[in-house]
Amino acid sequence: FPVTINFLTTMGADLPLITKIVVGVSDFFVGYWFILVPLAMGIYYLFLKYISTREGKRKFDQLKLKAPLFGVIFSYLELNNFCFVLELLISSGIPLIESLESLKDAQQNLLFKEAISKCQTEIANGGSLVKGMEQSEVFPHSLRNMLSIGEETGRMPPILSKLGRYYQIQIDYKLDNLSKLIEPILLFFIAGAPIVTGK
């Protein structure tokens, strides 16, 4: 690539704008790597320190749920875990509030942990699980409707099991089709390659 650029420059060719940008960025990294490497390490260290705090962890987990392409997968993973673990605990005869406490420890995302805490508070005050879930945005309307039926009919475990399988299917589907979702990005770079190389 540098040889091609030098040749085109020597020949007096007018390089495309994107090529000039790429060359400039490349020269910058080559010329200042000894500054950029410690800087990147410092930024990474500060990032780890930030997400080790509760507020930092909450912001980062919120960002993950809203991330393009991957946000829905992160959400489905938490919902899948919520359904399967809660179904297992309730089926084992563990009281709902205690089951939610164990479930909270099993969740990875802080927003889901906080949502489960709200459910515990609602139940402790004489309310229902679904009423507690309505106080958080992490639980979809369809999930709340199904669990409402489960609470009314006393068939919570089998409904949780079906919901868990549903989210597992959705996760598998999203992962299988992830390449199709990022295909436009790949095509952009592939189509841009001839322009960058000047070919």
PDB file of C-alpha atoms in Angstrom:
ATOM      1  CA  PHE A   1       0.000   0.000   0.000  1.00  0.00           C
ATOM      2  CA  PRO A   2       2.716   2.602   0.843  1.00  0.00           C
ATOM      3  CA  VAL A   3       4.519   1.692  -2.395  1.00  0.00           C
ATOM      4  CA  THR A   4       1.345   2.302  -4.368  1.00  0.00           C
ATOM      5  CA  ILE A   5       0.802   5.669  -2.683  1.00  0.00           C
ATOM      6  CA  ASN A   6       4.401   6.754  -3.312  1.00  0.00           C
ATOM      7  CA  PHE A   7       4.114   5.740  -6.953  1.00  0.00           C
ATOM      8  CA  LEU A   8       0.864   7.651  -7.454  1.00  0.00           C
ATOM      9  CA  THR A   9       2.268  10.703  -5.679  1.00  0.00           C
ATOM     10  CA  THR A  10       5.420  10.634  -7.806  1.00  0.00           C
ATOM     11  CA  MET A  11       3.306  10.428 -10.943  1.00  0.00           C
ATOM     12  CA  GLY A  12       1.416  13.511  -9.791  1.00  0.00           C
ATOM     13  CA  ALA A  13      -1.858  11.657  -9.463  1.00  0.00           C
ATOM     14  CA  ASP A  14      -4.614  13.337  -7.474  1.00  0.00           C
ATOM     15  CA  LEU A  15      -5.456  10.887  -4.713  1.00  0.00           C
ATOM     16  CA  PRO A  16      -9.105  10.387  -3.725  1.00  0.00           C
ATOM     17  CA  LEU A  17     -10.157  12.082  -0.482  1.00  0.00           C
ATOM     18  CA  ILE A  18     -10.745   8.805   1.345  1.00  0.00           C
ATOM     19  CA  THR A  19      -7.245   7.647   0.374  1.00  0.00           C
ATOM     20  CA  LYS A  20      -5.725  10.862   1.734  1.00  0.00           C
ATOM     21  CA  ILE A  21      -7.609  10.375   5.005  1.00  0.00           C
ATOM     22  CA  VAL A  22      -6.478   6.758   5.337  1.00  0.00           C
ATOM     23  CA  VAL A  23      -2.865   7.717   4.588  1.00  0.00           C
ATOM     24  CA  GLY A  24      -3.007  10.546   7.123  1.00  0.00           C
ATOM     25  CA  VAL A  25      -4.408   8.315   9.834  1.00  0.00           C
ATOM     26  CA  SER A  26      -1.853   5.609   9.054  1.00  0.00           C
ATOM     27  CA  ASP A  27       1.054   8.086   9.211  1.00  0.00           C
ATOM     28  CA  PHE A  28      -0.257   9.449  12.503  1.00  0.00           C
ATOM     29  CA  PHE A  29      -0.378   6.014  14.138  1.00  0.00           C
ATOM     30  CA  VAL A  30       3.051   5.052  12.803  1.00  0.00           C
ATOM     31  CA  GLY A  31       4.600   8.330  13.929  1.00  0.00           C
ATOM     32  CA  TYR A  32       3.021   8.535  17.385  1.00  0.00           C
ATOM     33  CA  TRP A  33       2.552   4.897  18.440  1.00  0.00           C
ATOM     34  CA  PHE A  34       4.731   5.448  21.503  1.00  0.00           C
ATOM     35  CA  ILE A  35       2.191   8.007  22.734  1.00  0.00           C
ATOM     36  CA  LEU A  36      -0.953   6.246  21.568  1.00  0.00           C
ATOM     37  CA  VAL A  37      -0.200   2.876  23.194  1.00  0.00           C
ATOM     38  CA  PRO A  38       0.178   4.261  26.776  1.00  0.00           C
ATOM     39  CA  LEU A  39      -2.794   6.548  26.127  1.00  0.00           C
ATOM     40  CA  ALA A  40      -4.965   3.600  25.070  1.00  0.00           C
ATOM     41  CA  MET A  41      -3.862   1.632  28.136  1.00  0.00           C
ATOM     42  CA  GLY A  42      -4.678   4.597  30.377  1.00  0.00           C
ATOM     43  CA  ILE A  43      -8.127   5.003  28.850  1.00  0.00           C
ATOM     44  CA  TYR A  44      -8.803   1.288  29.276  1.00  0.00           C
ATOM     45  CA  TYR A  45      -7.730   1.453  32.930  1.00  0.00           C
ATOM     46  CA  LEU A  46     -10.026   4.426  33.584  1.00  0.00           C
ATOM     47  CA  PHE A  47     -12.858   2.591  31.830  1.00  0.00           C
ATOM     48  CA  LEU A  48     -12.413  -0.437  34.093  1.00  0.00           C
ATOM     49  CA  LYS A  49     -12.357   1.832  37.152  1.00  0.00           C
ATOM     50  CA  TYR A  50     -15.535   3.567  35.998  1.00  0.00           C
ATOM     51  CA  ILE A  51     -17.553   0.398  35.394  1.00  0.00           C
ATOM     52  CA  SER A  52     -16.399  -0.944  38.771  1.00  0.00           C
ATOM     53  CA  THR A  53     -18.617   1.726  40.362  1.00  0.00           C
ATOM     54  CA  ARG A  54     -22.364   1.162  40.568  1.00  0.00           C
ATOM     55  CA  GLU A  55     -23.213   4.194  38.431  1.00  0.00           C
ATOM     56  CA  GLY A  56     -20.589   3.278  35.851  1.00  0.00           C
ATOM     57  CA  LYS A  57     -21.794  -0.318  35.747  1.00  0.00           C
ATOM     58  CA  ARG A  58     -25.384   0.867  35.351  1.00  0.00           C
ATOM     59  CA  LYS A  59     -24.519   3.227  32.479  1.00  0.00           C
ATOM     60  CA  PHE A  60     -22.486   0.556  30.707  1.00  0.00           C
ATOM     61  CA  ASP A  61     -25.204  -2.100  31.096  1.00  0.00           C
ATOM     62  CA  GLN A  62     -27.783   0.383  29.840  1.00  0.00           C
ATOM     63  CA  LEU A  63     -25.590   1.092  26.830  1.00  0.00           C
ATOM     64  CA  LYS A  64     -25.264  -2.638  26.099  1.00  0.00           C
ATOM     65  CA  LEU A  65     -29.048  -3.065  25.997  1.00  0.00           C
ATOM     66  CA  LYS A  66     -29.371  -0.162  23.548  1.00  0.00           C
ATOM     67  CA  ALA A  67     -26.406  -1.093  21.349  1.00  0.00           C
ATOM     68  CA  PRO A  68     -27.186  -1.532  17.633  1.00  0.00           C
ATOM     69  CA  LEU A  69     -27.357  -5.157  16.473  1.00  0.00           C
ATOM     70  CA  PHE A  70     -26.199  -6.606  19.811  1.00  0.00           C
ATOM     71  CA  GLY A  71     -28.548  -4.831  22.244  1.00  0.00           C
ATOM     72  CA  VAL A  72     -31.501  -7.118  21.572  1.00  0.00           C
ATOM     73  CA  ILE A  73     -29.261 -10.171  21.981  1.00  0.00           C
ATOM     74  CA  PHE A  74     -28.034  -8.962  25.384  1.00  0.00           C
ATOM     75  CA  SER A  75     -31.648  -8.344  26.396  1.00  0.00           C
ATOM     76  CA  TYR A  76     -32.823 -11.783  25.258  1.00  0.00           C
ATOM     77  CA  LEU A  77     -29.935 -13.431  27.123  1.00  0.00           C
ATOM     78  CA  GLU A  78     -31.048 -11.769  30.362  1.00  0.00           C
ATOM     79  CA  LEU A  79     -34.711 -12.636  29.741  1.00  0.00           C
ATOM     80  CA  ASN A  80     -33.819 -16.227  28.894  1.00  0.00           C
ATOM     81  CA  ASN A  81     -31.854 -16.529  32.131  1.00  0.00           C
ATOM     82  CA  PHE A  82     -34.681 -14.847  34.066  1.00  0.00           C
ATOM     83  CA  CYS A  83     -37.274 -17.349  32.824  1.00  0.00           C
ATOM     84  CA  PHE A  84     -35.247 -20.549  33.150  1.00  0.00           C
ATOM     85  CA  VAL A  85     -33.732 -19.805  36.573  1.00  0.00           C
ATOM     86  CA  LEU A  86     -37.019 -18.566  38.060  1.00  0.00           C
ATOM     87  CA  GLU A  87     -38.854 -21.600  36.681  1.00  0.00           C
ATOM     88  CA  LEU A  88     -36.274 -23.918  38.252  1.00  0.00           C
ATOM     89  CA  LEU A  89     -36.422 -22.185  41.637  1.00  0.00           C
ATOM     90  CA  ILE A  90     -40.226 -22.044  41.828  1.00  0.00           C
ATOM     91  CA  SER A  91     -40.526 -25.673  40.715  1.00  0.00           C
ATOM     92  CA  SER A  92     -38.157 -26.607  43.546  1.00  0.00           C
ATOM     93  CA  GLY A  93     -40.670 -25.192  46.039  1.00  0.00           C
ATOM     94  CA  ILE A  94     -38.675 -22.080  46.956  1.00  0.00           C
ATOM     95  CA  PRO A  95     -40.918 -19.099  47.907  1.00  0.00           C
ATOM     96  CA  LEU A  96     -41.183 -16.406  45.241  1.00  0.00           C
ATOM     97  CA  ILE A  97     -39.362 -13.640  47.127  1.00  0.00           C
ATOM     98  CA  GLU A  98     -36.470 -15.974  47.979  1.00  0.00           C
ATOM     99  CA  SER A  99     -36.426 -17.214  44.381  1.00  0.00           C
ATOM    100  CA  LEU A 100     -36.141 -13.638  43.156  1.00  0.00           C
ATOM    101  CA  GLU A 101     -33.206 -13.041  45.513  1.00  0.00           C
ATOM    102  CA  SER A 102     -31.336 -16.006  44.046  1.00  0.00           C
ATOM    103  CA  LEU A 103     -32.375 -14.975  40.543  1.00  0.00           C
ATOM    104  CA  LYS A 104     -31.035 -11.470  41.117  1.00  0.00           C
ATOM    105  CA  ASP A 105     -27.607 -12.898  41.846  1.00  0.00           C
ATOM    106  CA  ALA A 106     -27.762 -14.914  38.613  1.00  0.00           C
ATOM    107  CA  GLN A 107     -28.467 -11.906  36.388  1.00  0.00           C
ATOM    108  CA  GLN A 108     -25.481 -10.151  34.807  1.00  0.00           C
ATOM    109  CA  ASN A 109     -27.070  -6.826  33.879  1.00  0.00           C
ATOM    110  CA  LEU A 110     -27.514  -4.309  36.706  1.00  0.00           C
ATOM    111  CA  LEU A 111     -30.751  -2.954  35.200  1.00  0.00           C
ATOM    112  CA  PHE A 112     -32.284  -6.418  35.478  1.00  0.00           C
ATOM    113  CA  LYS A 113     -31.012  -6.764  39.044  1.00  0.00           C
ATOM    114  CA  GLU A 114     -32.685  -3.447  39.935  1.00  0.00           C
ATOM    115  CA  ALA A 115     -35.888  -4.521  38.194  1.00  0.00           C
ATOM    116  CA  ILE A 116     -35.994  -7.744  40.201  1.00  0.00           C
ATOM    117  CA  SER A 117     -35.499  -5.750  43.414  1.00  0.00           C
ATOM    118  CA  LYS A 118     -38.589  -3.712  42.523  1.00  0.00           C
ATOM    119  CA  CYS A 119     -40.507  -6.958  42.049  1.00  0.00           C
ATOM    120  CA  GLN A 120     -39.420  -8.123  45.497  1.00  0.00           C
ATOM    121  CA  THR A 121     -40.562  -4.863  47.063  1.00  0.00           C
ATOM    122  CA  GLU A 122     -43.927  -5.052  45.278  1.00  0.00           C
ATOM    123  CA  ILE A 123     -44.536  -8.629  46.450  1.00  0.00           C
ATOM    124  CA  ALA A 124     -43.464  -7.802  50.022  1.00  0.00           C
ATOM    125  CA  ASN A 125     -46.073  -5.012  50.010  1.00  0.00           C
ATOM    126  CA  GLY A 126     -48.812  -7.432  48.991  1.00  0.00           C
ATOM    127  CA  GLY A 127     -48.603  -6.928  45.228  1.00  0.00           C
ATOM    128  CA  SER A 128     -47.854  -9.347  42.430  1.00  0.00           C
ATOM    129  CA  LEU A 129     -44.767 -10.216  40.407  1.00  0.00           C
ATOM    130  CA  VAL A 130     -46.207  -8.695  37.255  1.00  0.00           C
ATOM    131  CA  LYS A 131     -47.073  -5.466  39.080  1.00  0.00           C
ATOM    132  CA  GLY A 132     -43.436  -5.203  40.086  1.00  0.00           C
ATOM    133  CA  MET A 133     -42.285  -5.947  36.532  1.00  0.00           C
ATOM    134  CA  GLU A 134     -44.445  -3.115  35.217  1.00  0.00           C
ATOM    135  CA  GLN A 135     -42.212  -0.650  37.064  1.00  0.00           C
ATOM    136  CA  SER A 136     -39.250  -1.425  34.805  1.00  0.00           C
ATOM    137  CA  GLU A 137     -38.700  -1.101  31.073  1.00  0.00           C
ATOM    138  CA  VAL A 138     -36.487  -4.180  30.776  1.00  0.00           C
ATOM    139  CA  PHE A 139     -39.441  -6.591  30.795  1.00  0.00           C
ATOM    140  CA  PRO A 140     -41.396  -6.628  27.501  1.00  0.00           C
ATOM    141  CA  HIS A 141     -45.172  -6.291  27.481  1.00  0.00           C
ATOM    142  CA  SER A 142     -45.608  -9.786  26.000  1.00  0.00           C
ATOM    143  CA  LEU A 143     -43.621 -11.344  28.855  1.00  0.00           C
ATOM    144  CA  ARG A 144     -45.678  -9.534  31.474  1.00  0.00           C
ATOM    145  CA  ASN A 145     -48.931 -10.652  29.829  1.00  0.00           C
ATOM    146  CA  MET A 146     -47.898 -14.304  29.797  1.00  0.00           C
ATOM    147  CA  LEU A 147     -46.738 -14.231  33.411  1.00  0.00           C
ATOM    148  CA  SER A 148     -49.960 -12.486  34.422  1.00  0.00           C
ATOM    149  CA  ILE A 149     -51.837 -15.503  33.072  1.00  0.00           C
ATOM    150  CA  GLY A 150     -49.457 -17.753  34.974  1.00  0.00           C
ATOM    151  CA  GLU A 151     -50.121 -15.913  38.239  1.00  0.00           C
ATOM    152  CA  GLU A 152     -53.887 -16.062  37.750  1.00  0.00           C
ATOM    153  CA  THR A 153     -53.967 -19.758  36.858  1.00  0.00           C
ATOM    154  CA  GLY A 154     -51.205 -20.922  39.181  1.00  0.00           C
ATOM    155  CA  ARG A 155     -49.229 -22.304  36.237  1.00  0.00           C
ATOM    156  CA  MET A 156     -46.183 -20.071  36.492  1.00  0.00           C
ATOM    157  CA  PRO A 157     -43.437 -22.734  36.018  1.00  0.00           C
ATOM    158  CA  PRO A 158     -44.659 -24.168  32.676  1.00  0.00           C
ATOM    159  CA  ILE A 159     -45.232 -20.675  31.269  1.00  0.00           C
ATOM    160  CA  LEU A 160     -41.764 -19.606  32.365  1.00  0.00           C
ATOM    161  CA  SER A 161     -40.354 -22.709  30.689  1.00  0.00           C
ATOM    162  CA  LYS A 162     -42.114 -21.888  27.410  1.00  0.00           C
ATOM    163  CA  LEU A 163     -40.944 -18.278  27.578  1.00  0.00           C
ATOM    164  CA  GLY A 164     -37.383 -19.413  28.236  1.00  0.00           C
ATOM    165  CA  ARG A 165     -37.458 -21.654  25.168  1.00  0.00           C
ATOM    166  CA  TYR A 166     -38.895 -18.800  23.115  1.00  0.00           C
ATOM    167  CA  TYR A 167     -36.059 -16.449  24.068  1.00  0.00           C
ATOM    168  CA  GLN A 168     -33.495 -19.203  23.421  1.00  0.00           C
ATOM    169  CA  ILE A 169     -34.890 -19.624  19.907  1.00  0.00           C
ATOM    170  CA  GLN A 170     -34.740 -15.866  19.373  1.00  0.00           C
ATOM    171  CA  ILE A 171     -31.123 -15.754  20.558  1.00  0.00           C
ATOM    172  CA  ASP A 172     -30.137 -18.568  18.184  1.00  0.00           C
ATOM    173  CA  TYR A 173     -31.959 -16.854  15.337  1.00  0.00           C
ATOM    174  CA  LYS A 174     -30.305 -13.493  15.987  1.00  0.00           C
ATOM    175  CA  LEU A 175     -26.859 -15.046  16.192  1.00  0.00           C
ATOM    176  CA  ASP A 176     -27.384 -17.095  13.022  1.00  0.00           C
ATOM    177  CA  ASN A 177     -28.449 -13.987  11.131  1.00  0.00           C
ATOM    178  CA  LEU A 178     -25.885 -11.624  12.622  1.00  0.00           C
ATOM    179  CA  SER A 179     -23.729 -11.896   9.522  1.00  0.00           C
ATOM    180  CA  LYS A 180     -26.663 -10.662   7.442  1.00  0.00           C
ATOM    181  CA  LEU A 181     -27.173  -7.702   9.763  1.00  0.00           C
ATOM    182  CA  ILE A 182     -23.550  -6.575   9.430  1.00  0.00           C
ATOM    183  CA  GLU A 183     -23.350  -7.401   5.723  1.00  0.00           C
ATOM    184  CA  PRO A 184     -23.902  -3.752   4.657  1.00  0.00           C
ATOM    185  CA  ILE A 185     -20.889  -2.722   6.760  1.00  0.00           C
ATOM    186  CA  LEU A 186     -18.745  -5.450   5.208  1.00  0.00           C
ATOM    187  CA  LEU A 187     -19.876  -4.478   1.733  1.00  0.00           C
ATOM    188  CA  PHE A 188     -18.947  -0.869   2.441  1.00  0.00           C
ATOM    189  CA  PHE A 189     -15.366  -1.801   3.297  1.00  0.00           C
ATOM    190  CA  ILE A 190     -15.079  -4.269   0.429  1.00  0.00           C
ATOM    191  CA  ALA A 191     -16.438  -1.730  -2.055  1.00  0.00           C
ATOM    192  CA  GLY A 192     -14.194   0.961  -0.617  1.00  0.00           C
ATOM    193  CA  ALA A 193     -11.030  -1.124  -0.868  1.00  0.00           C
ATOM    194  CA  PRO A 194     -10.382  -0.431  -4.580  1.00  0.00           C
ATOM    195  CA  ILE A 195     -10.786   3.301  -3.936  1.00  0.00           C
ATOM    196  CA  VAL A 196      -8.380   3.264  -1.018  1.00  0.00           C
ATOM    197  CA  THR A 197      -5.720   1.340  -2.916  1.00  0.00           C
ATOM    198  CA  GLY A 198      -6.164   3.538  -5.948  1.00  0.00           C
ATOM    199  CA  LYS A 199      -7.033   0.573  -8.198  1.00  0.00           C
TER     200      LYS A 199
END
